[in-house]
Coordinates of N, CA, C and O in Angstrom, one line a residue:
X1 N 3.7 18.3 0.4 CA 3.0 19.3 -0.4 C 2.5 18.8 -1.7 O 1.4 19.1 -2.1
X2 N 3.3 17.9 -2.3 CA 2.9 17.4 -3.6 C 1.7 16.5 -3.5 O 0.9 16.4 -4.4
X3 N 1.6 15.8 -2.4 CA 0.4 14.9 -2.2 C -0.8 15.7 -2.0 O -1.9 15.4 -2.6
X4 N -0.7 16.8 -1.3 CA -1.9 17.7 -1.1 C -2.2 18.5 -2.3 O -3.4 18.8 -2.6
X5 N -1.1 18.9 -3.1 CA -1.3 19.8 -4.3 C -0.3 19.4 -5.3 O 0.8 19.9 -5.3
X6 N -0.6 18.4 -6.2 CA 0.3 18.0 -7.2 C 0.8 19.1 -8.1 O 1.9 19.0 -8.7
X7 N 0.2 20.2 -8.1 CA 0.6 21.4 -8.9 C 1.4 22.4 -8.1 O 1.7 23.5 -8.6
X8 N 1.9 22.0 -6.9 CA 2.6 22.9 -6.1 C 3.9 23.4 -6.8 O 4.6 22.6 -7.5
X9 N 4.2 24.6 -6.7 CA 5.4 25.2 -7.4 C 6.6 24.9 -6.7 O 6.6 24.7 -5.5
X10 N 7.7 25.0 -7.4 CA 9.1 24.8 -6.8 C 9.2 25.9 -5.7 O 9.8 25.6 -4.6
X11 N 8.8 27.1 -6.0 CA 8.9 28.2 -5.0 C 8.2 27.9 -3.7 O 8.7 28.1 -2.6
X12 N 7.0 27.4 -3.8 CA 6.2 27.1 -2.6 C 6.8 25.9 -1.9 O 6.9 25.8 -0.6
X13 N 7.4 24.9 -2.6 CA 8.0 23.8 -2.0 C 9.3 24.2 -1.3 O 9.5 23.8 -0.1
X14 N 10.0 25.1 -1.9 CA 11.3 25.6 -1.3 C 10.9 26.4 0.0 O 11.6 26.3 1.0
X15 N 9.9 27.2 -0.1 CA 9.5 28.0 1.1 C 9.0 27.1 2.2 O 9.4 27.3 3.4
X16 N 8.3 26.1 1.9 CA 7.9 25.1 3.0 C 9.1 24.4 3.6 O 9.1 24.1 4.8
X17 N 10.1 24.1 2.8 CA 11.3 23.5 3.3 C 12.2 24.4 4.0 O 13.2 24.0 4.6
X18 N 11.9 25.7 3.9 CA 12.8 26.7 4.5 C 14.1 27.0 3.8 O 15.1 27.4 4.4
X19 N 14.0 26.8 2.5 CA 15.2 27.1 1.6 C 14.8 28.0 0.5 O 13.6 28.1 0.2
X20 N 15.8 28.5 -0.2 CA 15.6 29.4 -1.3 C 15.3 28.4 -2.5 O 15.8 27.3 -2.6
X21 N 14.5 28.9 -3.4 CA 14.1 28.1 -4.6 C 15.3 27.7 -5.4 O 15.4 26.7 -6.1
X22 N 16.4 28.6 -5.4 CA 17.6 28.3 -6.1 C 18.3 27.1 -5.6 O 18.9 26.3 -6.3
X23 N 18.1 26.8 -4.3 CA 18.7 25.6 -3.6 C 18.0 24.4 -4.2 O 18.7 23.4 -4.5
X24 N 16.7 24.5 -4.4 CA 16.0 23.3 -5.0 C 16.4 23.1 -6.4 O 16.7 22.0 -6.8
X25 N 16.6 24.2 -7.2 CA 16.9 24.1 -8.6 C 18.4 23.6 -8.8 O 18.7 23.1 -9.8
X26 N 19.2 23.8 -7.7 CA 20.6 23.3 -7.8 C 20.6 21.8 -7.8 O 21.4 21.1 -8.4
X27 N 19.6 21.2 -7.1 CA 19.5 19.8 -7.0 C 18.6 19.2 -8.1 O 18.9 18.1 -8.6
X28 N 17.6 19.9 -8.5 CA 16.6 19.4 -9.5 C 16.4 20.5 -10.5 O 16.0 21.6 -10.2
X29 N 16.8 20.2 -11.8 CA 16.7 21.2 -12.8 C 15.3 21.7 -13.2 O 15.2 22.8 -13.7
X30 N 14.3 20.8 -12.9 CA 13.0 21.2 -13.2 C 12.0 20.6 -12.2 O 12.4 19.7 -11.4
X31 N 10.8 21.1 -12.2 CA 9.8 20.5 -11.4 C 9.5 19.0 -11.7 O 9.3 18.2 -10.8
X32 N 9.6 18.7 -13.0 CA 9.5 17.3 -13.4 C 10.6 16.4 -12.9 O 10.3 15.3 -12.5
X33 N 11.8 16.9 -12.8 CA 12.9 16.2 -12.2 C 12.7 16.0 -10.7 O 13.0 14.9 -10.2
X34 N 12.1 16.9 -10.0 CA 11.8 16.8 -8.6 C 10.7 15.7 -8.4 O 10.9 14.8 -7.6
X35 N 9.7 15.8 -9.2 CA 8.6 14.8 -9.2 C 9.2 13.4 -9.5 O 8.8 12.4 -8.8
X36 N 10.0 13.3 -10.4 CA 10.6 12.0 -10.8 C 11.4 11.4 -9.6 O 11.4 10.2 -9.3
X37 N 12.1 12.3 -8.9 CA 12.9 11.9 -7.7 C 12.0 11.4 -6.6 O 12.3 10.4 -5.9
X38 N 10.9 12.1 -6.4 CA 9.9 11.7 -5.4 C 9.3 10.4 -5.7 O 9.2 9.5 -4.9
X39 N 8.9 10.2 -7.0 CA 8.3 8.9 -7.4 C 9.3 7.8 -7.3 O 9.0 6.7 -6.9
X40 N 10.5 8.1 -7.7 CA 11.6 7.0 -7.6 C 11.8 6.6 -6.1 O 11.9 5.4 -5.8
X41 N 11.8 7.6 -5.2 CA 12.0 7.2 -3.8 C 10.8 6.4 -3.3 O 11.0 5.4 -2.5
X42 N 9.6 6.7 -3.7 CA 8.5 5.9 -3.3 C 8.5 4.5 -3.8 O 8.3 3.6 -3.1
X43 N 8.9 4.4 -5.1 CA 9.0 3.1 -5.7 C 10.1 2.2 -5.0 O 9.9 1.0 -4.7
X44 N 11.2 2.8 -4.7 CA 12.3 2.1 -4.0 C 11.8 1.7 -2.6 O 12.1 0.6 -2.2
X45 N 11.1 2.5 -2.0 CA 10.5 2.2 -0.6 C 9.6 1.0 -0.7 O 9.6 0.1 0.2
X46 N 8.7 1.0 -1.8 CA 7.8 -0.1 -2.0 C 8.6 -1.4 -2.2 O 8.3 -2.5 -1.6
X47 N 9.6 -1.4 -3.0 CA 10.4 -2.6 -3.3 C 11.1 -3.1 -2.1 O 11.1 -4.3 -1.8
X48 N 11.6 -2.1 -1.3 CA 12.2 -2.5 0.0 C 11.2 -3.1 1.0 O 11.5 -4.1 1.7
X49 N 10.0 -2.6 1.0 CA 9.0 -3.1 1.9 C 8.6 -4.5 1.5 O 8.4 -5.4 2.4
X50 N 8.5 -4.8 0.3 CA 8.2 -6.1 -0.2 C 9.4 -7.1 0.2 O 9.1 -8.2 0.7
X51 N 10.6 -6.7 -0.1 CA 11.7 -7.5 0.2 C 11.8 -7.8 1.7 O 12.0 -8.9 2.1
X52 N 11.6 -6.8 2.5 CA 11.7 -7.0 4.0 C 10.6 -7.8 4.6 O 10.7 -8.4 5.6
X53 N 9.5 -7.9 3.9 CA 8.3 -8.7 4.3 C 8.6 -10.2 4.1 O 8.0 -11.0 4.8
X54 N 9.6 -10.5 3.3 CA 10.0 -11.9 3.0 C 8.7 -12.7 2.6 O 8.4 -13.8 3.1
X55 N 8.1 -12.3 1.5 CA 6.8 -12.9 1.1 C 7.0 -14.3 0.6 O 6.0 -15.1 0.6
X56 N 8.2 -14.7 0.1 CA 8.3 -16.0 -0.4 C 8.7 -17.0 0.7 O 8.4 -18.2 0.5
X57 N 9.3 -16.6 1.8 CA 9.8 -17.6 2.8 C 9.2 -17.5 4.2 O 9.2 -18.5 4.9
X58 N 8.8 -16.3 4.6 CA 8.2 -16.2 5.9 C 6.8 -16.9 6.0 O 6.2 -17.0 5.0
X59 N 6.4 -17.3 7.2 CA 5.1 -17.8 7.3 C 4.1 -16.8 6.7 O 4.3 -15.6 6.9
X60 N 3.0 -17.2 6.1 CA 2.1 -16.3 5.4 C 1.6 -15.2 6.3 O 1.6 -14.0 6.0
X61 N 1.1 -15.6 7.5 CA 0.6 -14.5 8.4 C 1.6 -13.5 8.8 O 1.3 -12.3 8.9
X62 N 2.8 -14.0 9.0 CA 3.9 -13.0 9.4 C 4.3 -12.1 8.2 O 4.4 -10.9 8.4
X63 N 4.4 -12.7 7.1 CA 4.8 -12.0 5.9 C 3.7 -11.0 5.5 O 4.0 -9.8 5.1
X64 N 2.4 -11.4 5.6 CA 1.3 -10.5 5.3 C 1.3 -9.3 6.3 O 1.2 -8.1 5.8
X65 N 1.5 -9.5 7.5 CA 1.5 -8.4 8.5 C 2.7 -7.5 8.2 O 2.6 -6.2 8.2
X66 N 3.9 -8.0 8.0 CA 5.1 -7.2 7.7 C 4.9 -6.4 6.4 O 5.2 -5.2 6.4
X67 N 4.3 -7.0 5.4 CA 4.1 -6.3 4.1 C 3.1 -5.1 4.4 O 3.4 -4.0 4.0
X68 N 2.0 -5.4 5.0 CA 1.0 -4.4 5.2 C 1.6 -3.2 6.1 O 1.4 -2.1 5.7
X69 N 2.2 -3.6 7.1 CA 2.8 -2.5 8.0 C 3.8 -1.7 7.2 O 3.8 -0.5 7.3
X70 N 4.7 -2.4 6.4 CA 5.7 -1.6 5.7 C 5.1 -0.7 4.6 O 5.5 0.4 4.4
X71 N 4.0 -1.2 3.9 CA 3.4 -0.4 2.9 C 2.6 0.8 3.5 O 2.6 1.9 2.9
X72 N 2.0 0.6 4.6 CA 1.4 1.7 5.3 C 2.4 2.8 5.6 O 2.1 4.0 5.4
X73 N 3.5 2.4 6.1 CA 4.6 3.3 6.4 C 5.0 4.0 5.2 O 5.3 5.3 5.2
X74 N 5.2 3.3 4.1 CA 5.6 3.9 2.8 C 4.5 4.9 2.4 O 4.8 6.1 2.0
X75 N 3.2 4.5 2.4 CA 2.1 5.4 2.0 C 2.1 6.7 2.8 O 1.8 7.8 2.3
X76 N 2.5 6.6 4.1 CA 2.5 7.8 4.9 C 3.7 8.6 4.7 O 3.7 9.9 4.8
X77 N 4.8 8.0 4.4 CA 6.1 8.8 4.2 C 6.1 9.4 2.8 O 6.5 10.5 2.6
X78 N 5.6 8.7 1.8 CA 5.5 9.1 0.4 C 4.1 9.1 -0.1 O 3.7 8.3 -0.9
X79 N 3.2 10.1 0.4 CA 1.8 10.0 0.1 C 1.5 10.6 -1.3 O 0.6 11.4 -1.5
X80 N 2.2 10.1 -2.3 CA 1.9 10.5 -3.7 C 1.5 9.3 -4.5 O 1.9 8.2 -4.2
X81 N 0.8 9.6 -5.6 CA 0.3 8.5 -6.4 C 1.3 8.2 -7.5 O 1.7 9.1 -8.3
X82 N 1.7 6.9 -7.6 CA 2.6 6.5 -8.7 C 2.0 6.6 -10.1 O 2.7 6.6 -11.1
X83 N 0.7 6.7 -10.2 CA 0.0 6.6 -11.5 C 0.5 7.7 -12.4 O 0.6 7.4 -13.6
X84 N 0.9 8.8 -11.9 CA 1.4 9.9 -12.8 C 2.7 9.5 -13.5 O 3.1 10.1 -14.5
X85 N 3.5 8.6 -12.9 CA 4.8 8.2 -13.4 C 4.7 7.0 -14.3 O 5.7 6.6 -14.9
X86 N 3.5 6.4 -14.4 CA 3.4 5.1 -15.1 C 3.6 5.2 -16.6 O 3.7 4.2 -17.3
X87 N 3.7 6.4 -17.2 CA 4.0 6.6 -18.6 C 5.4 6.2 -18.9 O 5.8 5.8 -20.0
X88 N 6.3 6.2 -17.8 CA 7.7 5.8 -18.0 C 7.7 4.3 -17.9 O 7.3 3.6 -17.0
X89 N 8.2 3.7 -19.0 CA 8.3 2.2 -19.1 C 9.1 1.5 -18.0 O 8.7 0.5 -17.5
X90 N 10.2 2.1 -17.6 CA 11.0 1.5 -16.6 C 10.3 1.5 -15.3 O 10.3 0.5 -14.5
X91 N 9.6 2.6 -15.0 CA 8.9 2.7 -13.7 C 7.7 1.7 -13.7 O 7.5 1.0 -12.8
X92 N 7.0 1.7 -14.9 CA 5.9 0.7 -15.0 C 6.4 -0.7 -14.8 O 5.7 -1.5 -14.1
X93 N 7.5 -1.1 -15.4 CA 8.0 -2.4 -15.3 C 8.3 -2.8 -13.8 O 8.0 -3.9 -13.3
X94 N 8.9 -1.8 -13.1 CA 9.3 -2.0 -11.7 C 8.0 -2.2 -10.9 O 7.9 -3.1 -10.0
X95 N 7.0 -1.3 -11.1 CA 5.7 -1.4 -10.4 C 5.0 -2.8 -10.7 O 4.5 -3.4 -9.8
X96 N 5.0 -3.1 -12.0 CA 4.4 -4.4 -12.4 C 5.1 -5.6 -11.7 O 4.4 -6.6 -11.3
X97 N 6.4 -5.5 -11.6 CA 7.1 -6.6 -10.9 C 6.7 -6.7 -9.4 O 6.6 -7.8 -8.9
X98 N 6.5 -5.6 -8.8 CA 6.1 -5.5 -7.4 C 4.7 -6.1 -7.3 O 4.4 -6.9 -6.4
X99 N 3.8 -5.8 -8.2 CA 2.5 -6.3 -8.2 C 2.5 -7.9 -8.4 O 1.8 -8.6 -7.7
X100 N 3.3 -8.3 -9.3 CA 3.4 -9.8 -9.5 C 3.9 -10.5 -8.2 O 3.4 -11.6 -7.9
X101 N 4.9 -9.9 -7.6 CA 5.4 -10.5 -6.3 C 4.3 -10.6 -5.3 O 4.2 -11.7 -4.6
X102 N 3.5 -9.6 -5.1 CA 2.4 -9.6 -4.1 C 1.3 -10.6 -4.6 O 0.8 -11.4 -3.8
X103 N 1.0 -10.6 -5.9 CA 0.0 -11.6 -6.4 C 0.5 -13.0 -6.1 O -0.3 -13.9 -5.8
X104 N 1.7 -13.3 -6.4 CA 2.3 -14.6 -6.1 C 2.1 -15.0 -4.6 O 1.8 -16.1 -4.3
X105 N 2.4 -14.0 -3.8 CA 2.3 -14.3 -2.3 C 0.8 -14.5 -2.0 O 0.5 -15.4 -1.2
X106 N -0.1 -13.8 -2.6 CA -1.5 -14.0 -2.3 C -2.0 -15.4 -2.7 O -2.8 -16.0 -2.1
X107 N -1.5 -15.8 -3.9 CA -1.8 -17.2 -4.3 C -1.2 -18.2 -3.3 O -1.9 -19.2 -3.0
X108 N 0.0 -18.0 -2.8 CA 0.5 -18.8 -1.8 C -0.4 -18.8 -0.6 O -0.6 -19.9 0.0
X109 N -0.9 -17.7 -0.2 CA -1.7 -17.6 1.0 C -3.0 -18.4 0.8 O -3.5 -19.1 1.7
X110 N -3.5 -18.4 -0.4 CA -4.7 -19.2 -0.8 C -4.3 -20.7 -0.7 O -5.1 -21.5 -0.2
X111 N -3.2 -21.0 -1.4 CA -2.8 -22.5 -1.4 C -2.6 -23.0 -0.1 O -2.8 -24.2 0.2
X112 N -2.1 -22.2 0.9 CA -1.8 -22.7 2.2 C -3.0 -22.6 3.1 O -2.9 -22.9 4.3
X113 N -4.2 -22.2 2.6 CA -5.4 -22.2 3.4 C -5.6 -20.9 4.2 O -6.5 -20.9 5.0
X114 N -4.9 -19.9 4.0 CA -5.0 -18.7 4.8 C -6.1 -17.8 4.2 O -6.9 -17.2 4.9
X115 N -6.2 -17.8 2.9 CA -7.3 -17.1 2.2 C -8.2 -18.1 1.6 O -7.8 -19.2 1.1
X116 N -9.5 -17.7 1.5 CA -10.5 -18.6 0.9 C -10.2 -18.8 -0.6 O -10.0 -17.9 -1.3
X117 N -10.4 -20.1 -1.0 CA -10.2 -20.4 -2.4 C -11.3 -20.0 -3.3 O -11.2 -20.0 -4.5
X118 N -12.5 -19.7 -2.7 CA -13.7 -19.5 -3.5 C -13.9 -18.0 -3.8 O -14.8 -17.6 -4.5
X119 N -13.0 -17.1 -3.4 CA -13.1 -15.7 -3.8 C -12.7 -15.6 -5.3 O -11.9 -16.4 -5.8
X120 N -13.3 -14.6 -5.9 CA -13.0 -14.4 -7.4 C -11.5 -14.2 -7.6 O -10.9 -13.5 -6.7
X121 N -11.0 -14.6 -8.7 CA -9.6 -14.5 -9.0 C -9.2 -13.0 -9.0 O -9.9 -12.1 -9.5
X122 N -8.2 -12.7 -8.2 CA -7.7 -11.3 -8.2 C -8.3 -10.4 -7.1 O -8.0 -9.3 -6.9
X123 N -9.4 -10.9 -6.4 CA -10.1 -10.1 -5.5 C -9.2 -9.7 -4.3 O -9.2 -8.5 -3.9
X124 N -8.4 -10.6 -3.7 CA -7.5 -10.2 -2.6 C -6.5 -9.2 -3.1 O -6.2 -8.2 -2.4
X125 N -6.0 -9.3 -4.3 CA -5.0 -8.4 -4.9 C -5.6 -7.0 -5.1 O -4.9 -6.0 -5.1
X126 N -6.9 -7.0 -5.4 CA -7.6 -5.7 -5.6 C -8.0 -5.1 -4.2 O -7.9 -3.8 -4.1
X127 N -8.3 -5.9 -3.3 CA -8.8 -5.4 -2.0 C -7.7 -4.9 -1.1 O -7.8 -3.9 -0.5
X128 N -6.6 -5.7 -1.0 CA -5.5 -5.3 -0.1 C -5.0 -3.9 -0.3 O -4.9 -3.2 0.7
X129 N -4.6 -3.5 -1.5 CA -4.1 -2.1 -1.6 C -5.2 -1.1 -1.2 O -4.8 0.0 -0.6
X130 N -6.4 -1.3 -1.4 CA -7.5 -0.4 -1.0 C -7.5 -0.3 0.5 O -7.7 0.8 1.1
X131 N -7.5 -1.4 1.2 CA -7.5 -1.4 2.6 C -6.3 -0.7 3.2 O -6.4 0.1 4.2
X132 N -5.1 -0.9 2.6 CA -3.9 -0.3 3.1 C -4.0 1.2 2.8 O -3.6 2.0 3.7
X133 N -4.5 1.6 1.7 CA -4.7 3.1 1.4 C -5.6 3.7 2.4 O -5.3 4.8 3.0
X134 N -6.7 3.0 2.7 CA -7.7 3.5 3.6 C -7.0 3.7 5.0 O -7.2 4.8 5.7
X135 N -6.3 2.7 5.5 CA -5.7 2.8 6.8 C -4.6 3.8 6.8 O -4.5 4.6 7.8
X136 N -3.9 4.0 5.7 CA -2.8 5.0 5.7 C -3.4 6.4 5.7 O -2.8 7.2 6.5
X137 N -4.4 6.7 5.0 CA -4.9 8.0 4.9 C -6.0 8.4 5.9 O -6.0 9.5 6.4
X138 N -6.9 7.4 6.2 CA -8.1 7.7 7.0 C -7.8 7.4 8.5 O -8.6 7.8 9.3
X139 N -6.8 6.7 8.8 CA -6.5 6.4 10.2 C -5.1 6.8 10.6 O -4.3 6.1 11.1
X140 N -4.8 8.1 10.5 CA -3.4 8.6 10.8 C -3.1 8.5 12.3 O -1.9 8.5 12.6
X141 N -4.1 8.4 13.1 CA -3.9 8.3 14.5 C -3.3 6.9 15.0 O -2.8 6.8 16.0
X142 N -3.5 5.9 14.1 CA -3.0 4.6 14.4 C -1.5 4.5 14.0 O -1.2 5.0 12.9
X143 N -0.7 3.8 14.8 CA 0.6 3.5 14.3 C 0.5 2.6 13.1 O -0.5 2.0 12.8
X144 N 1.6 2.5 12.4 CA 1.6 1.6 11.2 C 1.4 0.2 11.6 O 0.7 -0.5 10.9
X145 N 1.9 -0.2 12.8 CA 1.7 -1.6 13.2 C 0.2 -1.8 13.6 O -0.4 -2.8 13.2
X146 N -0.4 -0.9 14.3 CA -1.8 -1.0 14.6 C -2.7 -1.0 13.4 O -3.7 -1.7 13.3
X147 N -2.4 -0.1 12.5 CA -3.1 0.0 11.2 C -3.0 -1.3 10.5 O -4.0 -1.8 9.9
X148 N -1.8 -1.9 10.5 CA -1.6 -3.2 9.8 C -2.4 -4.3 10.5 O -3.0 -5.2 9.8
X149 N -2.5 -4.3 11.8 CA -3.4 -5.2 12.6 C -4.8 -5.1 12.0 O -5.5 -6.1 11.7
X150 N -5.3 -3.9 11.9 CA -6.7 -3.7 11.4 C -6.9 -4.2 10.0 O -7.9 -4.8 9.7
X151 N -5.9 -3.8 9.1 CA -6.0 -4.3 7.7 C -6.0 -5.8 7.6 O -6.8 -6.4 6.9
X152 N -5.0 -6.4 8.3 CA -4.9 -7.9 8.2 C -6.2 -8.5 8.8 O -6.7 -9.5 8.2
X153 N -6.6 -8.1 9.9 CA -7.9 -8.6 10.5 C -9.0 -8.5 9.5 O -9.8 -9.4 9.3
X154 N -9.2 -7.3 8.9 CA -10.3 -7.1 8.0 C -10.2 -8.0 6.8 O -11.1 -8.6 6.4
X155 N -9.0 -8.1 6.2 CA -8.8 -9.0 5.1 C -9.1 -10.4 5.4 O -9.8 -11.1 4.7
X156 N -8.5 -10.9 6.5 CA -8.7 -12.3 6.8 C -10.1 -12.7 7.3 O -10.6 -13.8 7.1
X157 N -10.8 -11.8 7.9 CA -12.1 -12.0 8.3 C -13.1 -12.0 7.1 O -14.1 -12.7 7.1
X158 N -12.7 -11.2 6.1 CA -13.5 -11.2 4.9 C -13.2 -12.2 3.9 O -14.0 -12.7 3.2
X159 N -11.9 -12.5 3.8 CA -11.4 -13.5 2.9 C -10.8 -14.8 3.5 O -10.4 -15.7 2.8
X160 N -10.7 -14.7 4.8 CA -10.1 -15.8 5.5 C -10.8 -17.2 5.3 O -12.0 -17.2 5.3
X161 N -10.0 -18.2 5.3 CA -10.5 -19.6 5.1 C -11.2 -20.0 6.3 O -12.2 -20.8 6.2
X162 N -10.8 -19.6 7.5 CA -11.4 -20.0 8.7 C -12.3 -19.0 9.2 O -12.0 -18.0 9.9
X163 N -13.6 -19.2 8.9 CA -14.6 -18.2 9.3 C -15.5 -18.8 10.3 O -16.6 -18.2 10.7
X164 N -15.2 -19.9 10.8 CA -16.1 -20.6 11.7 C -16.4 -19.9 13.0 O -15.6 -19.2 13.6
X165 N -17.7 -20.0 13.4 CA -18.1 -19.5 14.7 C -18.5 -18.0 14.8 O -19.2 -17.6 15.7
X166 N -18.0 -17.2 13.9 CA -18.3 -15.8 14.1 C -19.5 -15.3 13.2 O -19.9 -14.1 13.3
X167 N -20.1 -16.2 12.5 CA -21.3 -15.8 11.7 C -21.0 -15.1 10.4 O -21.9 -14.8 9.7
X168 N -19.8 -14.7 10.1 CA -19.5 -14.0 8.9 C -19.8 -14.9 7.7 O -19.4 -16.0 7.6
X169 N -20.6 -14.3 6.8 CA -21.0 -15.1 5.6 C -22.1 -16.0 5.8 O -22.7 -16.5 4.9
X170 N -22.6 -16.2 7.1 CA -23.7 -17.1 7.3 C -25.0 -16.4 7.3 O -26.0 -17.1 7.2
X171 N -25.0 -15.1 7.4 CA -26.3 -14.4 7.4 C -26.9 -14.3 8.8 O -28.0 -13.8 8.9
X172 N -26.3 -14.9 9.8 CA -26.9 -15.0 11.1 C -26.0 -14.3 12.1 O -26.4 -14.2 13.3
X173 N -24.8 -13.9 11.8 CA -23.9 -13.4 12.8 C -24.1 -11.9 13.0 O -25.0 -11.3 12.6
X174 N -23.2 -11.3 13.8 CA -23.3 -10.0 14.2 C -23.1 -8.9 13.1 O -23.5 -7.8 13.2
X175 N -22.6 -9.3 12.0 CA -22.3 -8.4 10.9 C -23.3 -8.5 9.7 O -23.5 -7.5 9.1
X176 N -23.8 -9.7 9.5 CA -24.7 -9.9 8.4 C -26.0 -10.5 9.0 O -25.9 -11.6 9.5
X177 N -27.1 -9.9 8.9 CA -28.3 -10.4 9.5 C -29.3 -10.8 8.4 O -29.4 -10.0 7.4
X178 N -30.0 -11.9 8.5 CA -31.0 -12.3 7.6 C -32.3 -11.5 7.8 O -33.1 -11.5 6.9
X179 N -32.5 -11.0 9.0 CA -33.7 -10.2 9.3 C -33.3 -9.1 10.2 O -32.2 -9.2 10.9
X180 N -34.1 -8.0 10.3 CA -33.7 -6.9 11.1 C -33.6 -7.3 12.6 O -34.3 -8.2 13.0
X181 N -32.7 -6.7 13.3 CA -32.6 -7.0 14.7 C -33.8 -6.6 15.5 O -34.5 -5.6 15.1
X182 N -34.2 -7.3 16.5 CA -35.4 -7.0 17.3 C -35.1 -6.0 18.4 O -34.0 -5.9 18.9

């Protein structure tokens, strides 16, 4: 409900959950406390997703797929935006640590030749969350694993170091044409 309507009242949340609003208030003293609990749960799920992907030690392709699949699952389970909580310094620090961990992994992917070294600095780190968000929200019919397949394929075909043979980037392949098709 909060993802669909960030202004949803405690009473409407309680009704949707099938409980009395007093039950919600026994657990959460205020709407802000409820929101903080939701955001904390999402942040914990993100941190767990990163840890389970083993970004530092698993082979890059394996770690990338695990990470993407895990984050898509988090986005679907906790479809709320953390931006509202970033005023809290502790939350911002945890979020920034997660971003640094992923950025370090993406540099590793570039160093190991999985991502193109000629992409602008930070491009993969900006693109990947957008692709995951798109797959999470716009492709709900896909399982998290299948959505991860799509995201990883899209990322690697667009930023992948091995682009040979498919015409991507050459202006002559099936995706980019130098002249209109006949």
